[in-house]
Amino acid sequence: MDIAEVAKHTGVPASTLRYYEKQGLIASVGRQGIRRRFAPGVLDQLALISLGQAAGLSLDEIRSMLLPNGQPSIDRQMLADKADEIDALIKRLRAVSRGLRHAAACPAPSHAECPSFQKLLKAAASGALEKRWRRPGLKLPYK
Amino acid sequence: MDIAEVAKHTGVPASTLRYYEKQGLIASVGRQGIRRRFAPGVLDQLALISLGQAAGLSLDEIRSMLLPNGQPSIDRQMLADKADEIDALIKRLRAVSRGLRHAAACPAPSHAECPSFQKLLKAAASGALEKRWRRPGLKLPYK
DNA sequence: CCTTGACTTGAAGTTGACTTCAACTCGTAC
DNA sequence: GTACGAGTTGAAGTCAACTTCAAGTCAAGG
């Protein structure tokens, strides 16, 4: 497959594919003239990369889960750890969501007088809420 | 309060406070010599900013929720919308977490043969999983 | 008076994951 | 044989939210 074909099948832009190759995340199987040729297996690798990103992994981390041949060699413990991380994130997000909803429904004339909003503010001020996550996330299937 | 005091109370670095001021997110009440002085109210504003960040708002969005005087003027509908967004994100994250856990527990010799892992991969490949979220998130209180 | 330390400034640097660009090379079609 | 479209390259640009830096300004203490 040439790069356009891979891009079409995966939705990953050609520029990104070249970038991934440079980063050692995927590999082309030789060239036809000047053009890269990819084995069909690259589609699976790209799926794996997408999954890793959805799970909140950096490209560096994802690379560390790939054998030199591109096959995944994934530590099950790492998967479980990542799941734990995501669960913790979910917990925090639910707290924020609940707080926001409460504040949205709060009948106080201004948020300055809404106790639940104040509570949220206090939590935020205390540093209990994270300001920035390490990284990207996911789009998801089952909507 | 001077900038160091605000920094100490809030944990927000002085450099960030200056940055926020430049961005119009907070305001100082005059100077003492060359040094900024802040009214205590700035602590509340910073709490609000933290909360906004935890809810996934960009600084631009947060600014749009502030009146020129720094008081929040928050659209309740917007809060509800944000809560919806967060809930949707939670849904996606839970799918990923479940998938990861399943894969971690999967007894197949390699993930290449694990059906649930394959399913996850397929979801990721389909673009159902987001690669990058718009932005930061939260750290959270109730751990 | 001079040093010290905390503050000031605007400009430039950082990070991660890409995208965009100019300049170039092919294979194919006319 | 030449124009075209699609690929190639390395370098530079983008975005957000900051941080870092050099150079300068003060107030207070010794």
JSON list of N, CA and C in Angstrom, two decimals, chain A residues 67-100:
[
{"chain": "A", "resi": 67, "resn": "LEU", "atom": "N", "xyz": [7.52, -3.79, 19.97]},
{"chain": "A", "resi": 67, "resn": "LEU", "atom": "CA", "xyz": [8.77, -4.46, 19.67]},
{"chain": "A", "resi": 67, "resn": "LEU", "atom": "C", "xyz": [9.35, -3.81, 18.42]},
{"chain": "A", "resi": 68, "resn": "PRO", "atom": "N", "xyz": [10.65, -4.02, 18.22]},
{"chain": "A", "resi": 68, "resn": "PRO", "atom": "CA", "xyz": [11.27, -3.41, 17.04]},
{"chain": "A", "resi": 68, "resn": "PRO", "atom": "C", "xyz": [10.54, -3.77, 15.75]},
{"chain": "A", "resi": 69, "resn": "ASN", "atom": "N", "xyz": [9.91, -4.93, 15.73]},
{"chain": "A", "resi": 69, "resn": "ASN", "atom": "CA", "xyz": [9.19, -5.32, 14.51]},
{"chain": "A", "resi": 69, "resn": "ASN", "atom": "C", "xyz": [7.80, -4.70, 14.42]},
{"chain": "A", "resi": 70, "resn": "GLY", "atom": "N", "xyz": [7.46, -3.93, 15.40]},
{"chain": "A", "resi": 70, "resn": "GLY", "atom": "CA", "xyz": [6.16, -3.27, 15.32]},
{"chain": "A", "resi": 70, "resn": "GLY", "atom": "C", "xyz": [5.06, -4.03, 16.04]},
{"chain": "A", "resi": 71, "resn": "GLN", "atom": "N", "xyz": [5.36, -5.27, 16.39]},
{"chain": "A", "resi": 71, "resn": "GLN", "atom": "CA", "xyz": [4.36, -6.04, 17.13]},
{"chain": "A", "resi": 71, "resn": "GLN", "atom": "C", "xyz": [4.22, -5.46, 18.54]},
{"chain": "A", "resi": 72, "resn": "PRO", "atom": "N", "xyz": [3.01, -5.48, 19.06]},
{"chain": "A", "resi": 72, "resn": "PRO", "atom": "CA", "xyz": [2.85, -4.98, 20.43]},
{"chain": "A", "resi": 72, "resn": "PRO", "atom": "C", "xyz": [3.42, -5.97, 21.43]},
{"chain": "A", "resi": 73, "resn": "SER", "atom": "N", "xyz": [4.03, -5.47, 22.45]},
{"chain": "A", "resi": 73, "resn": "SER", "atom": "CA", "xyz": [4.48, -6.31, 23.55]},
{"chain": "A", "resi": 73, "resn": "SER", "atom": "C", "xyz": [4.02, -5.59, 24.79]},
{"chain": "A", "resi": 74, "resn": "ILE", "atom": "N", "xyz": [2.80, -5.81, 25.11]},
{"chain": "A", "resi": 74, "resn": "ILE", "atom": "CA", "xyz": [2.20, -4.96, 26.12]},
{"chain": "A", "resi": 74, "resn": "ILE", "atom": "C", "xyz": [2.16, -5.63, 27.48]},
{"chain": "A", "resi": 75, "resn": "ASP", "atom": "N", "xyz": [2.68, -4.94, 28.41]},
{"chain": "A", "resi": 75, "resn": "ASP", "atom": "CA", "xyz": [2.71, -5.40, 29.78]},
{"chain": "A", "resi": 75, "resn": "ASP", "atom": "C", "xyz": [1.28, -5.31, 30.34]},
{"chain": "A", "resi": 76, "resn": "ARG", "atom": "N", "xyz": [0.76, -6.45, 30.75]},
{"chain": "A", "resi": 76, "resn": "ARG", "atom": "CA", "xyz": [-0.61, -6.44, 31.27]},
{"chain": "A", "resi": 76, "resn": "ARG", "atom": "C", "xyz": [-0.73, -5.57, 32.52]},
{"chain": "A", "resi": 77, "resn": "GLN", "atom": "N", "xyz": [0.33, -5.56, 33.28]},
{"chain": "A", "resi": 77, "resn": "GLN", "atom": "CA", "xyz": [0.30, -4.73, 34.48]},
{"chain": "A", "resi": 77, "resn": "GLN", "atom": "C", "xyz": [0.16, -3.26, 34.10]},
{"chain": "A", "resi": 78, "resn": "MET", "atom": "N", "xyz": [0.86, -2.92, 33.03]},
{"chain": "A", "resi": 78, "resn": "MET", "atom": "CA", "xyz": [0.78, -1.53, 32.59]},
{"chain": "A", "resi": 78, "resn": "MET", "atom": "C", "xyz": [-0.63, -1.18, 32.15]},
{"chain": "A", "resi": 79, "resn": "LEU", "atom": "N", "xyz": [-1.27, -2.12, 31.50]},
{"chain": "A", "resi": 79, "resn": "LEU", "atom": "CA", "xyz": [-2.65, -1.89, 31.09]},
{"chain": "A", "resi": 79, "resn": "LEU", "atom": "C", "xyz": [-3.53, -1.64, 32.31]},
{"chain": "A", "resi": 80, "resn": "ALA", "atom": "N", "xyz": [-3.34, -2.48, 33.31]},
{"chain": "A", "resi": 80, "resn": "ALA", "atom": "CA", "xyz": [-4.15, -2.34, 34.51]},
{"chain": "A", "resi": 80, "resn": "ALA", "atom": "C", "xyz": [-3.86, -1.00, 35.19]},
{"chain": "A", "resi": 81, "resn": "ASP", "atom": "N", "xyz": [-2.60, -0.63, 35.21]},
{"chain": "A", "resi": 81, "resn": "ASP", "atom": "CA", "xyz": [-2.23, 0.65, 35.82]},
{"chain": "A", "resi": 81, "resn": "ASP", "atom": "C", "xyz": [-2.88, 1.81, 35.08]},
{"chain": "A", "resi": 82, "resn": "LYS", "atom": "N", "xyz": [-2.85, 1.71, 33.76]},
{"chain": "A", "resi": 82, "resn": "LYS", "atom": "CA", "xyz": [-3.46, 2.78, 32.97]},
{"chain": "A", "resi": 82, "resn": "LYS", "atom": "C", "xyz": [-4.95, 2.85, 33.23]},
{"chain": "A", "resi": 83, "resn": "ALA", "atom": "N", "xyz": [-5.56, 1.69, 33.35]},
{"chain": "A", "resi": 83, "resn": "ALA", "atom": "CA", "xyz": [-6.99, 1.64, 33.64]},
{"chain": "A", "resi": 83, "resn": "ALA", "atom": "C", "xyz": [-7.26, 2.31, 34.99]},
{"chain": "A", "resi": 84, "resn": "ASP", "atom": "N", "xyz": [-6.39, 2.05, 35.94]},
{"chain": "A", "resi": 84, "resn": "ASP", "atom": "CA", "xyz": [-6.54, 2.67, 37.26]},
{"chain": "A", "resi": 84, "resn": "ASP", "atom": "C", "xyz": [-6.46, 4.19, 37.13]},
{"chain": "A", "resi": 85, "resn": "GLU", "atom": "N", "xyz": [-5.48, 4.62, 36.35]},
{"chain": "A", "resi": 85, "resn": "GLU", "atom": "CA", "xyz": [-5.32, 6.07, 36.16]},
{"chain": "A", "resi": 85, "resn": "GLU", "atom": "C", "xyz": [-6.58, 6.68, 35.56]},
{"chain": "A", "resi": 86, "resn": "ILE", "atom": "N", "xyz": [-7.09, 6.00, 34.57]},
{"chain": "A", "resi": 86, "resn": "ILE", "atom": "CA", "xyz": [-8.29, 6.51, 33.91]},
{"chain": "A", "resi": 86, "resn": "ILE", "atom": "C", "xyz": [-9.46, 6.53, 34.88]},
{"chain": "A", "resi": 87, "resn": "ASP", "atom": "N", "xyz": [-9.55, 5.50, 35.69]},
{"chain": "A", "resi": 87, "resn": "ASP", "atom": "CA", "xyz": [-10.64, 5.46, 36.65]},
{"chain": "A", "resi": 87, "resn": "ASP", "atom": "C", "xyz": [-10.55, 6.62, 37.64]},
{"chain": "A", "resi": 88, "resn": "ALA", "atom": "N", "xyz": [-9.32, 6.92, 38.03]},
{"chain": "A", "resi": 88, "resn": "ALA", "atom": "CA", "xyz": [-9.14, 8.04, 38.97]},
{"chain": "A", "resi": 88, "resn": "ALA", "atom": "C", "xyz": [-9.57, 9.34, 38.29]},
{"chain": "A", "resi": 89, "resn": "LEU", "atom": "N", "xyz": [-9.21, 9.45, 37.04]},
{"chain": "A", "resi": 89, "resn": "LEU", "atom": "CA", "xyz": [-9.59, 10.63, 36.30]},
{"chain": "A", "resi": 89, "resn": "LEU", "atom": "C", "xyz": [-11.11, 10.73, 36.20]},
{"chain": "A", "resi": 90, "resn": "ILE", "atom": "N", "xyz": [-11.73, 9.62, 35.95]},
{"chain": "A", "resi": 90, "resn": "ILE", "atom": "CA", "xyz": [-13.19, 9.59, 35.85]},
{"chain": "A", "resi": 90, "resn": "ILE", "atom": "C", "xyz": [-13.82, 10.07, 37.15]},
{"chain": "A", "resi": 91, "resn": "LYS", "atom": "N", "xyz": [-13.26, 9.62, 38.23]},
{"chain": "A", "resi": 91, "resn": "LYS", "atom": "CA", "xyz": [-13.78, 10.00, 39.54]},
{"chain": "A", "resi": 91, "resn": "LYS", "atom": "C", "xyz": [-13.74, 11.52, 39.69]},
{"chain": "A", "resi": 92, "resn": "ARG", "atom": "N", "xyz": [-12.63, 12.08, 39.32]},
{"chain": "A", "resi": 92, "resn": "ARG", "atom": "CA", "xyz": [-12.49, 13.53, 39.44]},
{"chain": "A", "resi": 92, "resn": "ARG", "atom": "C", "xyz": [-13.45, 14.25, 38.52]},
{"chain": "A", "resi": 93, "resn": "LEU", "atom": "N", "xyz": [-13.55, 13.72, 37.32]},
{"chain": "A", "resi": 93, "resn": "LEU", "atom": "CA", "xyz": [-14.43, 14.36, 36.34]},
{"chain": "A", "resi": 93, "resn": "LEU", "atom": "C", "xyz": [-15.88, 14.31, 36.81]},
{"chain": "A", "resi": 94, "resn": "ARG", "atom": "N", "xyz": [-16.24, 13.22, 37.46]},
{"chain": "A", "resi": 94, "resn": "ARG", "atom": "CA", "xyz": [-17.61, 13.13, 37.92]},
{"chain": "A", "resi": 94, "resn": "ARG", "atom": "C", "xyz": [-17.89, 14.16, 39.00]},
{"chain": "A", "resi": 95, "resn": "ALA", "atom": "N", "xyz": [-16.89, 14.36, 39.85]},
{"chain": "A", "resi": 95, "resn": "ALA", "atom": "CA", "xyz": [-17.06, 15.37, 40.89]},
{"chain": "A", "resi": 95, "resn": "ALA", "atom": "C", "xyz": [-17.28, 16.74, 40.26]},
{"chain": "A", "resi": 96, "resn": "VAL", "atom": "N", "xyz": [-16.51, 17.04, 39.25]},
{"chain": "A", "resi": 96, "resn": "VAL", "atom": "CA", "xyz": [-16.65, 18.34, 38.59]},
{"chain": "A", "resi": 96, "resn": "VAL", "atom": "C", "xyz": [-18.01, 18.44, 37.90]},
{"chain": "A", "resi": 97, "resn": "SER", "atom": "N", "xyz": [-18.37, 17.38, 37.22]},
{"chain": "A", "resi": 97, "resn": "SER", "atom": "CA", "xyz": [-19.65, 17.40, 36.51]},
{"chain": "A", "resi": 97, "resn": "SER", "atom": "C", "xyz": [-20.80, 17.63, 37.50]},
{"chain": "A", "resi": 98, "resn": "ARG", "atom": "N", "xyz": [-20.76, 16.88, 38.58]},
{"chain": "A", "resi": 98, "resn": "ARG", "atom": "CA", "xyz": [-21.81, 17.03, 39.58]},
{"chain": "A", "resi": 98, "resn": "ARG", "atom": "C", "xyz": [-21.85, 18.46, 40.08]},
{"chain": "A", "resi": 99, "resn": "GLY", "atom": "N", "xyz": [-20.67, 18.98, 40.37]},
{"chain": "A", "resi": 99, "resn": "GLY", "atom": "CA", "xyz": [-20.59, 20.35, 40.87]},
{"chain": "A", "resi": 99, "resn": "GLY", "atom": "C", "xyz": [-21.15, 21.35, 39.88]},
{"chain": "A", "resi": 100, "resn": "LEU", "atom": "N", "xyz": [-20.79, 21.16, 38.64]},
{"chain": "A", "resi": 100, "resn": "LEU", "atom": "CA", "xyz": [-21.26, 22.09, 37.61]},
{"chain": "A", "resi": 100, "resn": "LEU", "atom": "C", "xyz": [-22.78, 22.04, 37.50]}
]
